[in-house]
Tab-separated table of C-alpha atoms (C1' of nucleotides) in Angstrom:
chain	number	residue	atom	x	y	z
M	1	MET	CA	-25.229	-21.448	-6.500
M	2	GLU	CA	-26.427	-17.923	-6.423
M	3	ASP	CA	-28.050	-15.313	-4.287
M	4	LYS	CA	-28.459	-12.919	-7.169
M	5	PRO	CA	-29.729	-15.099	-9.990
M	6	SER	CA	-29.817	-12.175	-12.381
M	7	GLN	CA	-26.018	-11.906	-12.685
M	8	THR	CA	-23.610	-14.432	-14.078
M	9	THR	CA	-20.954	-16.047	-11.930
M	10	GLU	CA	-18.328	-14.197	-13.886
M	11	GLN	CA	-19.901	-10.878	-12.946
M	12	ALA	CA	-20.224	-11.981	-9.345
M	13	ILE	CA	-16.523	-12.812	-9.246
M	14	LEU	CA	-15.672	-9.428	-10.723
M	15	GLU	CA	-17.756	-7.553	-8.208
M	16	VAL	CA	-16.528	-9.460	-5.194
M	17	ALA	CA	-12.926	-9.293	-6.367
M	18	GLU	CA	-13.196	-5.552	-6.860
M	19	ARG	CA	-14.441	-5.075	-3.348
M	20	ILE	CA	-11.752	-7.245	-1.778
M	21	PHE	CA	-8.916	-5.893	-3.891
M	22	LEU	CA	-9.900	-2.366	-2.916
M	23	GLU	CA	-10.177	-3.407	0.700
M	24	LYS	CA	-6.924	-5.337	1.090
M	25	GLY	CA	-4.810	-4.677	-1.981
M	26	PHE	CA	-3.429	-7.135	-4.487
M	27	ALA	CA	-0.866	-8.957	-2.368
M	28	LEU	CA	-3.111	-9.709	0.588
M	29	THR	CA	-6.022	-10.932	-1.513
M	30	SER	CA	-6.084	-14.601	-2.584
M	31	THR	CA	-8.204	-16.218	-5.249
M	32	THR	CA	-9.248	-18.653	-2.539
M	33	GLU	CA	-10.682	-15.802	-0.504
M	34	ILE	CA	-12.479	-14.358	-3.514
M	35	ALA	CA	-14.020	-17.720	-4.345
M	36	LYS	CA	-15.159	-18.198	-0.782
M	37	ALA	CA	-16.780	-14.760	-0.749
M	38	VAL	CA	-18.515	-15.477	-4.045
M	39	GLY	CA	-19.562	-18.901	-2.822
M	40	CYS	CA	-17.952	-20.877	-5.623
M	41	ASN	CA	-15.024	-23.176	-6.170
M	42	GLN	CA	-11.602	-21.576	-6.277
M	43	ALA	CA	-10.801	-23.122	-9.665
M	44	LEU	CA	-13.705	-21.213	-11.117
M	45	VAL	CA	-11.925	-17.926	-10.586
M	46	HIS	CA	-9.104	-19.272	-12.726
M	47	TYR	CA	-11.518	-20.778	-15.214
M	48	TYR	CA	-12.902	-17.343	-16.015
M	49	PHE	CA	-9.770	-15.234	-15.575
M	50	ARG	CA	-6.930	-17.766	-15.798
M	51	THR	CA	-4.619	-15.837	-13.471
M	52	LYS	CA	-5.002	-13.626	-10.438
M	53	ASP	CA	-3.067	-10.967	-12.337
M	54	ASN	CA	-5.572	-11.103	-15.187
M	55	LEU	CA	-8.474	-10.713	-12.828
M	56	PHE	CA	-6.795	-7.819	-11.080
M	57	ASN	CA	-5.866	-6.116	-14.318
M	58	THR	CA	-9.399	-6.372	-15.648
M	59	ILE	CA	-10.665	-4.534	-12.602
M	60	PHE	CA	-7.758	-2.182	-12.220
M	61	GLU	CA	-7.761	-1.073	-15.838
M	62	GLN	CA	-11.390	-0.061	-15.690
M	63	LYS	CA	-11.003	1.736	-12.367
M	64	PHE	CA	-7.826	3.415	-13.432
M	65	LYS	CA	-9.410	4.808	-16.579
M	66	MET	CA	-12.442	5.988	-14.701
M	67	PHE	CA	-10.288	7.687	-12.102
M	68	PHE	CA	-8.021	9.501	-14.491
M	69	GLN	CA	-10.672	10.483	-16.972
M	70	GLY	CA	-12.782	11.622	-14.074
M	71	ILE	CA	-10.031	13.772	-12.618
M	72	PHE	CA	-11.591	16.749	-14.242
M	73	GLU	CA	-14.864	15.760	-15.738
M	74	ILE	CA	-16.096	18.110	-18.417
M	75	LYS	CA	-19.288	19.861	-17.601
M	76	ASN	CA	-21.346	22.653	-19.047
M	77	LEU	CA	-19.493	25.342	-17.251
M	78	ASP	CA	-18.528	27.421	-20.218
M	79	GLU	CA	-20.446	30.480	-19.254
M	80	LEU	CA	-19.236	30.598	-15.664
M	81	PRO	CA	-16.493	32.949	-14.424
M	82	PHE	CA	-13.149	31.191	-13.996
M	83	LEU	CA	-13.193	30.985	-10.215
M	84	ASP	CA	-16.717	29.576	-10.144
M	85	LYS	CA	-15.726	27.043	-12.729
M	86	LEU	CA	-12.687	26.118	-10.665
M	87	LYS	CA	-14.841	25.724	-7.597
M	88	HIS	CA	-17.069	23.305	-9.474
M	89	ILE	CA	-14.087	21.346	-10.712
M	90	ILE	CA	-12.542	21.008	-7.270
M	91	GLU	CA	-15.846	19.958	-5.762
M	92	SER	CA	-16.670	17.418	-8.429
M	93	HIS	CA	-13.185	15.975	-8.157
M	94	PHE	CA	-13.682	15.709	-4.427
M	95	ASP	CA	-16.990	13.925	-4.958
M	96	MET	CA	-15.429	11.505	-7.397
M	97	VAL	CA	-12.668	10.664	-4.927
M	98	MET	CA	-15.192	10.295	-2.133
M	99	ALA	CA	-17.213	7.870	-4.260
M	100	ASN	CA	-14.033	5.837	-4.834
M	101	SER	CA	-12.251	6.542	-1.618
M	102	LYS	CA	-10.116	3.410	-1.590
M	103	LEU	CA	-8.956	3.694	-5.161
M	104	PRO	CA	-6.139	6.238	-4.733
M	105	LEU	CA	-4.265	3.994	-2.321
M	106	LEU	CA	-4.682	1.036	-4.660
M	107	ILE	CA	-3.325	3.028	-7.579
M	108	ILE	CA	-0.403	4.371	-5.578
M	109	ASN	CA	0.488	0.905	-4.339
M	110	GLU	CA	0.121	-0.624	-7.749
M	111	PHE	CA	2.477	1.949	-9.196
M	112	SER	CA	5.143	0.984	-6.736
M	113	ARG	CA	4.505	-2.739	-7.180
M	114	ARG	CA	4.838	-2.766	-10.951
M	115	PRO	CA	5.360	0.689	-12.417
M	116	GLU	CA	6.103	-0.576	-15.901
M	117	GLN	CA	2.793	-2.359	-16.481
M	118	VAL	CA	0.804	0.515	-15.092
M	119	ARG	CA	2.639	2.902	-17.350
M	120	LEU	CA	1.762	0.795	-20.386
M	121	LEU	CA	-1.836	0.769	-19.291
M	122	SER	CA	-1.876	4.488	-18.813
M	123	GLU	CA	-0.536	5.045	-22.309
M	124	LYS	CA	-3.767	3.665	-23.690
M	125	LEU	CA	-5.694	6.547	-22.244
M	126	GLN	CA	-3.281	9.320	-22.996
M	127	GLY	CA	-4.685	12.527	-24.293
M	128	ILE	CA	-8.180	12.349	-22.996
M	129	PRO	CA	-8.242	15.401	-20.778
M	130	GLU	CA	-5.841	17.409	-22.892
M	131	LYS	CA	-8.510	19.513	-24.545
M	132	LEU	CA	-9.997	20.537	-21.246
M	133	PHE	CA	-6.546	21.303	-19.884
M	134	GLU	CA	-5.777	23.458	-22.901
M	135	LYS	CA	-8.927	25.431	-22.442
M	136	LEU	CA	-8.464	25.851	-18.724
M	137	ASN	CA	-4.908	26.934	-19.225
M	138	VAL	CA	-5.924	29.669	-21.635
M	139	GLU	CA	-8.478	30.962	-19.187
M	140	LEU	CA	-6.050	30.732	-16.298
M	141	GLU	CA	-3.444	32.767	-18.104
M	142	ALA	CA	-6.033	35.321	-19.116
M	143	GLU	CA	-7.008	35.751	-15.476
M	144	ILE	CA	-3.377	36.106	-14.473
M	145	SER	CA	-2.729	38.680	-17.193
M	146	ALA	CA	-5.785	40.603	-16.111
M	147	GLY	CA	-4.343	40.653	-12.607
M	148	ARG	CA	-7.349	38.916	-11.134
M	149	ILE	CA	-5.358	35.974	-9.747
M	150	ARG	CA	-1.736	35.500	-8.757
M	151	GLN	CA	0.891	33.858	-10.933
M	152	ILE	CA	0.463	30.074	-10.817
M	153	SER	CA	0.717	27.200	-13.272
M	154	LEU	CA	-2.195	24.932	-14.108
M	155	MET	CA	-0.061	21.964	-13.064
M	156	ASP	CA	0.344	23.393	-9.593
M	157	LEU	CA	-3.353	24.045	-9.370
M	158	ILE	CA	-4.127	20.464	-10.358
M	159	MET	CA	-1.468	19.049	-8.099
M	160	SER	CA	-2.806	20.966	-5.105
M	161	THR	CA	-6.384	19.975	-5.810
M	162	VAL	CA	-5.605	16.293	-6.204
M	163	SER	CA	-3.306	16.318	-3.180
M	164	LEU	CA	-5.839	17.880	-0.863
M	165	ASN	CA	-8.732	15.763	-2.079
M	166	ILE	CA	-7.086	12.352	-2.023
M	167	SER	CA	-5.129	12.962	1.171
M	168	LEU	CA	-8.267	13.369	3.163
M	169	PHE	CA	-9.286	9.805	2.392
M	170	LEU	CA	-5.765	8.489	2.880
M	171	LEU	CA	-5.411	10.144	6.267
M	172	LEU	CA	-8.941	9.837	7.600
M	173	PRO	CA	-8.598	6.156	8.586
M	174	ILE	CA	-5.493	7.059	10.565
M	175	ALA	CA	-6.941	10.179	12.130
M	176	SER	CA	-10.193	8.474	13.021
M	177	GLU	CA	-8.315	5.596	14.628
M	178	LEU	CA	-6.046	7.910	16.604
M	179	MET	CA	-8.869	10.212	17.673
M	180	SER	CA	-11.540	7.514	17.938
M	181	LEU	CA	-13.941	9.219	15.551
M	182	ASN	CA	-17.306	7.629	15.003
M	183	GLU	CA	-19.079	7.475	11.669
M	184	THR	CA	-20.967	10.723	12.199
M	185	GLN	CA	-17.828	12.587	13.110
M	186	LYS	CA	-16.042	11.221	10.079
M	187	GLN	CA	-18.863	12.413	7.843
M	188	PHE	CA	-18.611	15.810	9.422
M	189	VAL	CA	-14.891	15.987	8.765
M	190	ILE	CA	-15.477	14.988	5.156
M	191	ILE	CA	-18.018	17.678	4.367
M	192	HIS	CA	-16.000	20.206	6.315
M	193	ARG	CA	-12.824	19.454	4.386
M	194	ARG	CA	-14.750	19.563	1.128
M	195	THR	CA	-15.426	23.240	1.624
M	196	GLU	CA	-12.068	23.891	3.264
M	197	ASN	CA	-10.184	22.490	0.276
M	198	VAL	CA	-12.093	24.825	-2.009
M	199	ASN	CA	-11.543	27.787	0.304
M	200	LEU	CA	-7.870	27.058	0.621
M	201	ILE	CA	-7.263	26.996	-3.095
M	202	LEU	CA	-9.544	29.863	-4.095
M	203	ASN	CA	-8.286	32.159	-1.334
M	204	SER	CA	-4.717	31.435	-2.259
M	205	LEU	CA	-5.302	32.563	-5.827
M	206	ARG	CA	-5.915	36.174	-4.960
M	207	PRO	CA	-3.089	38.336	-6.320
S	1	MET	CA	30.442	-12.751	6.541
S	2	GLU	CA	30.571	-9.022	6.526
S	3	ASP	CA	31.263	-6.028	4.385
S	4	LYS	CA	30.985	-3.638	7.290
S	5	PRO	CA	32.857	-5.351	10.109
S	6	SER	CA	32.076	-2.507	12.485
S	7	GLN	CA	28.380	-3.371	12.806
S	8	THR	CA	26.821	-6.473	14.242
S	9	THR	CA	24.777	-8.849	12.138
S	10	GLU	CA	21.726	-7.826	14.085
S	11	GLN	CA	22.226	-4.211	13.080
S	12	ALA	CA	22.874	-5.225	9.493
S	13	ILE	CA	19.596	-7.125	9.418
S	14	LEU	CA	17.763	-4.130	10.859
S	15	GLU	CA	19.177	-1.745	8.308
S	16	VAL	CA	18.586	-3.986	5.330
S	17	ALA	CA	15.109	-4.895	6.520
S	18	GLU	CA	14.222	-1.236	6.964
S	19	ARG	CA	15.261	-0.456	3.430
S	20	ILE	CA	13.360	-3.373	1.903
S	21	PHE	CA	10.234	-2.903	4.019
S	22	LEU	CA	10.102	0.735	2.984
S	23	GLU	CA	10.683	-0.233	-0.610
S	24	LYS	CA	8.161	-3.049	-0.942
S	25	GLY	CA	5.960	-3.013	2.128
S	26	PHE	CA	5.381	-5.742	4.676
S	27	ALA	CA	3.498	-8.292	2.613
S	28	LEU	CA	5.854	-8.366	-0.359
S	29	THR	CA	9.001	-8.621	1.730
S	30	SER	CA	10.174	-12.075	2.839
S	31	THR	CA	12.687	-12.944	5.519
S	32	THR	CA	14.422	-14.984	2.839
S	33	GLU	CA	14.926	-11.857	0.766
S	34	ILE	CA	16.202	-9.892	3.735
S	35	ALA	CA	18.693	-12.618	4.607
S	36	LYS	CA	19.909	-12.781	1.044
S	37	ALA	CA	20.410	-9.019	0.946
S	38	VAL	CA	22.288	-9.115	4.247
S	39	GLY	CA	24.305	-12.082	3.080
S	40	CYS	CA	23.390	-14.399	5.903
S	41	ASN	CA	21.309	-17.457	6.499
S	42	GLN	CA	17.562	-16.989	6.604
S	43	ALA	CA	17.277	-18.659	10.009
S	44	LEU	CA	19.462	-15.925	11.432
S	45	VAL	CA	16.758	-13.364	10.863
S	46	HIS	CA	14.481	-15.464	13.028
S	47	TYR	CA	17.248	-16.128	15.545
S	48	TYR	CA	17.516	-12.421	16.277
S	49	PHE	CA	13.896	-11.368	15.852
S	50	ARG	CA	11.958	-14.632	16.126
S	51	THR	CA	9.160	-13.537	13.782
S	52	LYS	CA	8.854	-11.368	10.721
S	53	ASP	CA	6.208	-9.398	12.575
S	54	ASN	CA	8.637	-8.705	15.409
S	55	LEU	CA	11.276	-7.485	13.034
S	56	PHE	CA	8.804	-5.282	11.244
S	57	ASN	CA	7.399	-3.874	14.465
S	58	THR	CA	10.843	-3.012	15.778
S	59	ILE	CA	11.499	-0.946	12.694
S	60	PHE	CA	8.010	0.419	12.298
S	61	GLU	CA	7.674	1.557	15.886
S	62	GLN	CA	10.850	3.590	15.697
S	63	LYS	CA	9.927	5.141	12.347
S	64	PHE	CA	6.384	5.808	13.400
S	65	LYS	CA	7.478	7.675	16.519
S	66	MET	CA	10.019	9.671	14.596
S	67	PHE	CA	7.455	10.598	11.986
S	68	PHE	CA	4.733	11.704	14.362
S	69	GLN	CA	6.972	13.474	16.815
S	70	GLY	CA	8.639	15.143	13.875
S	71	ILE	CA	5.371	16.351	12.411
S	72	PHE	CA	5.964	19.681	13.980
S	73	GLU	CA	9.389	19.742	15.476
S	74	ILE	CA	9.853	22.399	18.097
S	75	LYS	CA	12.372	25.037	17.230
S	76	ASN	CA	13.490	28.330	18.638
S	77	LEU	CA	10.946	30.308	16.748
S	78	ASP	CA	9.375	32.070	19.680
S	79	GLU	CA	10.311	35.559	18.655
S	80	LEU	CA	9.124	35.240	15.054
S	81	PRO	CA	5.817	36.640	13.773
S	82	PHE	CA	3.154	33.965	13.395
S	83	LEU	CA	3.272	33.704	9.631
S	84	ASP	CA	7.051	33.420	9.574
S	85	LYS	CA	6.852	30.725	12.213
S	86	LEU	CA	4.230	28.928	10.182
S	87	LYS	CA	6.414	29.118	7.107
S	88	HIS	CA	9.253	27.505	9.034
S	89	ILE	CA	6.991	24.783	10.329
S	90	ILE	CA	5.632	23.919	6.894
S	91	GLU	CA	9.111	23.868	5.403
S	92	SER	CA	10.642	21.757	8.110
S	93	HIS	CA	7.735	19.337	7.880
S	94	PHE	CA	8.302	19.147	4.156
S	95	ASP	CA	11.990	18.429	4.698
S	96	MET	CA	11.232	15.708	7.199
S	97	VAL	CA	8.832	14.039	4.761
S	98	MET	CA	11.370	14.385	1.960
S	99	ALA	CA	14.025	12.706	4.117
S	100	ASN	CA	11.595	9.834	4.754
S	101	SER	CA	9.681	9.904	1.540
S	102	LYS	CA	8.576	6.276	1.567
S	103	LEU	CA	7.388	6.279	5.128
S	104	PRO	CA	3.936	7.855	4.674
S	105	LEU	CA	2.819	5.103	2.314
S	106	LEU	CA	4.102	2.448	4.695
S	107	ILE	CA	2.214	4.010	7.591
S	108	ILE	CA	-0.984	4.378	5.587
S	109	ASN	CA	-0.804	0.772	4.414
S	110	GLU	CA	0.009	-0.509	7.850
S	111	PHE	CA	-3.007	1.284	9.261
S	112	SER	CA	-5.266	-0.490	6.832
S	113	ARG	CA	-3.528	-3.851	7.357
S	114	ARG	CA	-3.854	-3.890	11.140
S	115	PRO	CA	-5.407	-0.725	12.523
S	116	GLU	CA	-5.724	-2.076	16.026
S	117	GLN	CA	-2.035	-2.792	16.628
S	118	VAL	CA	-0.991	0.527	15.173
S	119	ARG	CA	-3.469	2.312	17.391
S	120	LEU	CA	-2.000	0.615	20.461
S	121	LEU	CA	1.450	1.620	19.339
S	122	SER	CA	0.377	5.187	18.807
S	123	GLU	CA	-1.071	5.397	22.279
S	124	LYS	CA	2.419	5.062	23.687
S	125	LEU	CA	3.401	8.358	22.166
S	126	GLN	CA	0.261	10.326	22.886
S	127	GLY	CA	0.639	13.807	24.135
S	128	ILE	CA	4.028	14.697	22.802
S	129	PRO	CA	3.134	17.565	20.518
S	130	GLU	CA	0.248	18.811	22.622
S	131	LYS	CA	2.155	21.661	24.195
S	132	LEU	CA	3.270	22.999	20.862
S	133	PHE	CA	-0.246	22.687	19.523
S	134	GLU	CA	-1.621	24.574	22.490
S	135	LYS	CA	0.798	27.397	21.978
S	136	LEU	CA	0.244	27.567	18.253
S	137	ASN	CA	-3.475	27.562	18.744
S	138	VAL	CA	-3.330	30.529	21.090
S	139	GLU	CA	-1.267	32.470	18.613
S	140	LEU	CA	-3.508	31.463	15.732
S	141	GLU	CA	-6.614	32.678	17.496
S	142	ALA	CA	-4.898	35.908	18.436
S	143	GLU	CA	-4.072	36.527	14.795
S	144	ILE	CA	-7.647	35.777	13.792
S	145	SER	CA	-9.048	38.089	16.456
S	146	ALA	CA	-6.691	40.810	15.336
S	147	GLY	CA	-8.061	40.350	11.822
S	148	ARG	CA	-4.675	39.546	10.399
S	149	ILE	CA	-5.703	36.127	9.082
S	150	ARG	CA	-9.016	34.582	8.117
S	151	GLN	CA	-11.032	32.274	10.335
S	152	ILE	CA	-9.500	28.786	10.294
S	153	SER	CA	-8.898	26.004	12.808
S	154	LEU	CA	-5.458	24.729	13.693
S	155	MET	CA	-6.598	21.242	12.723
S	156	ASP	CA	-7.403	22.409	9.216
S	157	LEU	CA	-4.063	24.109	8.962
S	158	ILE	CA	-2.253	20.955	10.030
S	159	MET	CA	-4.366	18.773	7.797
S	160	SER	CA	-3.652	20.929	4.766
S	161	THR	CA	0.054	21.074	5.482
S	162	VAL	CA	0.415	17.334	5.954
S	163	SER	CA	-1.784	16.630	2.938
S	164	LEU	CA	0.181	18.815	0.576
S	165	ASN	CA	3.562	17.672	1.826
S	166	ILE	CA	3.013	13.926	1.844
S	167	SER	CA	0.970	13.863	-1.358
S	168	LEU	CA	3.851	15.151	-3.368
S	169	PHE	CA	5.887	12.072	-2.527
S	170	LEU	CA	2.924	9.758	-2.983
S	171	LEU	CA	2.102	11.174	-6.402
S	172	LEU	CA	5.550	11.902	-7.731
S	173	PRO	CA	6.327	8.268	-8.655
S	174	ILE	CA	3.097	8.172	-10.639
S	175	ALA	CA	3.558	11.544	-12.272
S	176	SER	CA	7.165	10.878	-13.137
S	177	GLU	CA	6.243	7.533	-14.670
S	178	LEU	CA	3.389	9.029	-16.684
S	179	MET	CA	5.397	12.042	-17.819
S	180	SER	CA	8.758	10.266	-18.045
S	181	LEU	CA	10.528	12.646	-15.700
S	182	ASN	CA	14.222	12.135	-15.136
S	183	GLU	CA	15.934	12.571	-11.790
S	184	THR	CA	16.778	16.223	-12.410
S	185	GLN	CA	13.224	17.050	-13.345
S	186	LYS	CA	11.924	15.271	-10.264
S	187	GLN	CA	14.255	17.296	-8.068
S	188	PHE	CA	13.007	20.451	-9.723
S	189	VAL	CA	9.403	19.519	-9.046
S	190	ILE	CA	10.256	18.808	-5.420
S	191	ILE	CA	11.868	22.142	-4.698
S	192	HIS	CA	9.200	23.921	-6.687
S	193	ARG	CA	6.399	22.307	-4.730
S	194	ARG	CA	8.191	23.029	-1.479
S	195	THR	CA	7.738	26.747	-2.064
S	196	GLU	CA	4.345	26.318	-3.691
S	197	ASN	CA	2.958	24.477	-0.677
S	198	VAL	CA	4.065	27.330	1.562
S	199	ASN	CA	2.673	29.942	-0.818
S	200	LEU	CA	-0.613	28.142	-1.103
S	201	ILE	CA	-1.190	27.998	2.609
S	202	LEU	CA	0.133	31.419	3.539
S	203	ASN	CA	-1.734	33.172	0.744
S	204	SER	CA	-4.933	31.428	1.680
S	205	LEU	CA	-4.734	32.765	5.233
S	206	ARG	CA	-5.231	36.397	4.278
S	207	PRO	CA	-8.558	37.643	5.574
A	1	DC	C1'	-33.476	-38.391	-26.171
A	2	DA	C1'	-28.713	-37.655	-27.334
A	3	DC	C1'	-25.155	-34.918	-28.119
A	4	DA	C1'	-22.188	-30.865	-27.669
A	5	DC	C1'	-20.686	-27.539	-24.887
A	6	DA	C1'	-20.578	-24.633	-20.755
A	7	DA	C1'	-20.072	-24.471	-15.909
A	8	DT	C1'	-18.463	-26.385	-11.788
A	9	DT	C1'	-15.873	-29.221	-8.649
A	10	DA	C1'	-12.275	-32.156	-6.384
A	11	DA	C1'	-7.716	-33.102	-6.312
A	12	DT	C1'	-3.274	-31.944	-6.576
A	13	DA	C1'	1.367	-30.392	-8.379
A	14	DG	C1'	4.602	-27.102	-7.509
A	15	DA	C1'	6.327	-23.076	-5.477
A	16	DG	C1'	7.455	-19.863	-1.781
A	17	DC	C1'	7.147	-18.526	2.764
A	18	DT	C1'	7.599	-18.718	8.051
A	19	DA	C1'	9.358	-20.763	11.807
A	20	DT	C1'	11.749	-24.384	14.288
A	21	DT	C1'	15.325	-27.710	15.349
A	22	DA	C1'	19.555	-29.800	15.667
A	23	DA	C1'	24.076	-29.613	14.350
A	24	DA	C1'	28.293	-26.974	13.345
A	25	DT	C1'	31.297	-23.219	14.054
A	26	DA	C1'	33.169	-19.213	16.217
A	27	DT	C1'	34.246	-16.580	20.474
A	28	DA	C1'	35.298	-15.673	25.064
A	29	DA	C1'	36.490	-16.970	29.721
A	30	DT	C1'	38.865	-19.634	33.059
C	1	DA	C1'	43.372	-26.197	26.342
C	2	DT	C1'	38.802	-26.782	27.812
C	3	DT	C1'	34.445	-25.487	28.510
C	4	DA	C1'	30.525	-22.595	28.127
C	5	DT	C1'	28.128	-19.512	25.340
C	6	DA	C1'	26.955	-17.045	21.217
C	7	DT	C1'	26.508	-17.206	16.370
C	8	DT	C1'	25.560	-19.398	12.129
C	9	DT	C1'	24.022	-22.941	9.041
C	10	DA	C1'	21.448	-26.865	6.785
C	11	DA	C1'	17.423	-29.185	6.745
C	12	DT	C1'	12.835	-29.434	6.991
C	13	DA	C1'	7.902	-29.409	8.767
C	14	DG	C1'	3.866	-27.217	7.835
C	15	DC	C1'	1.212	-23.824	5.713
C	16	DT	C1'	-0.921	-21.120	2.018
C	17	DC	C1'	-1.173	-19.798	-2.378
C	18	DT	C1'	-1.594	-20.165	-7.666
C	19	DA	C1'	-2.630	-22.716	-11.424
C	20	DT	C1'	-3.779	-26.903	-13.866
C	21	DT	C1'	-6.132	-31.209	-14.909
C	22	DA	C1'	-9.495	-34.511	-15.154
C	23	DA	C1'	-13.864	-35.693	-13.890
C	24	DT	C1'	-18.750	-34.295	-12.952
C	25	DT	C1'	-22.835	-31.795	-13.474
C	26	DG	C1'	-25.835	-28.674	-15.890
C	27	DT	C1'	-28.011	-26.697	-20.191
C	28	DG	C1'	-29.493	-25.913	-24.504
C	29	DT	C1'	-30.164	-27.706	-29.391
C	30	DG	C1'	-31.170	-30.683	-33.133
DNA sequence: CACACAATTAATAGAGCTATTAAATATAAT
DNA sequence: ATTATATTTAATAGCTCTATTAATTGTGTG
């Protein structure tokens, strides 16, 4: 049946489903459509994953983990000054969002569609970034005490970073439709906002 | 049939439909559900609005206009210094988003569901805030020339403001689920972020 | 080859949804 | 009161979707 003989049908279904779910969301995606895109019978989707919910959860769980663990990926930044470290964190978060630009909307929608299940899922991965947060918080408070940056909580810093980074990719489709941006212009906006988000946050931290 | 005898059935359908559409989005809302919530026959929804799309568009168009025109409501702020004016603008934008906290997600989803129709709709209301933007831009550039604020474009300023303000209400359901926030705690976060968003932007503008 | 098992398909039950139609009921006007 | 018009309902056609079942084809193993 296959174009790519190297992968199993099950993998093909997963990959196609991931793409379509990210494109159109859970509600507007049918197993019929997935099967058609894979080039197989619709029953086969249910043969491997039984239900549409199962299939979605398999994909969503993996993406969700990746996204939350990747919020602030640990790197070898120990020796850097705090603000340089922060710059790296903001930029790598931006890059992660850019590489998964349709995921935030899916997660937000999924939380409003069935908050309970997503909460259960998220409990499985509790506590992963806590160590990093602890360390960052210590450094942050040291900087504040030393008078090198203004009073601010780590939560606010994270909230602002995530807000600015994900919003770009939530709003860009709207802005580019309203202002008729072409692909080149969109790319320009993206790299421009990448630096602007960093500037905004770092500048605002001055005491 | 009615609880509120003062309003027509048509109005009742509109109000109920608005609430449910905002709650669950277009795809997950059925005319059957709307009718049940209104307390009328399902055919009546189609009698007044013919199609579900029509009903949705009627509501969406009105909300969409309100939201975009209200992005930067004009006020009597002429005599204020630029930064004070900006503070007012950010705060009143925040308040408008807070009063319509489920609307941004609906608009974002609708843009990805049918970008073309929404673009056509948006063309109808082109040019409303242009005057204000012009004026703000002049003032902004004057401040930059005078060295009172750093180099930044008005577009970036708007983008950051909208990003920070809408993201709070996109992320709060997730955060409050993950951290088990109660209603009081959520309210605290909201008022805290209201001032933090202003601080973030104003602080970042220093040269 | 023959047998077991995996993969795939066709067919369809069952459910929910949109939209229409025709009939019933309420309302207003003369 | 009668008639026209507006409102409301019941019934249902037609569609799409999910999920299951039974039958068919493929594949590897003894």
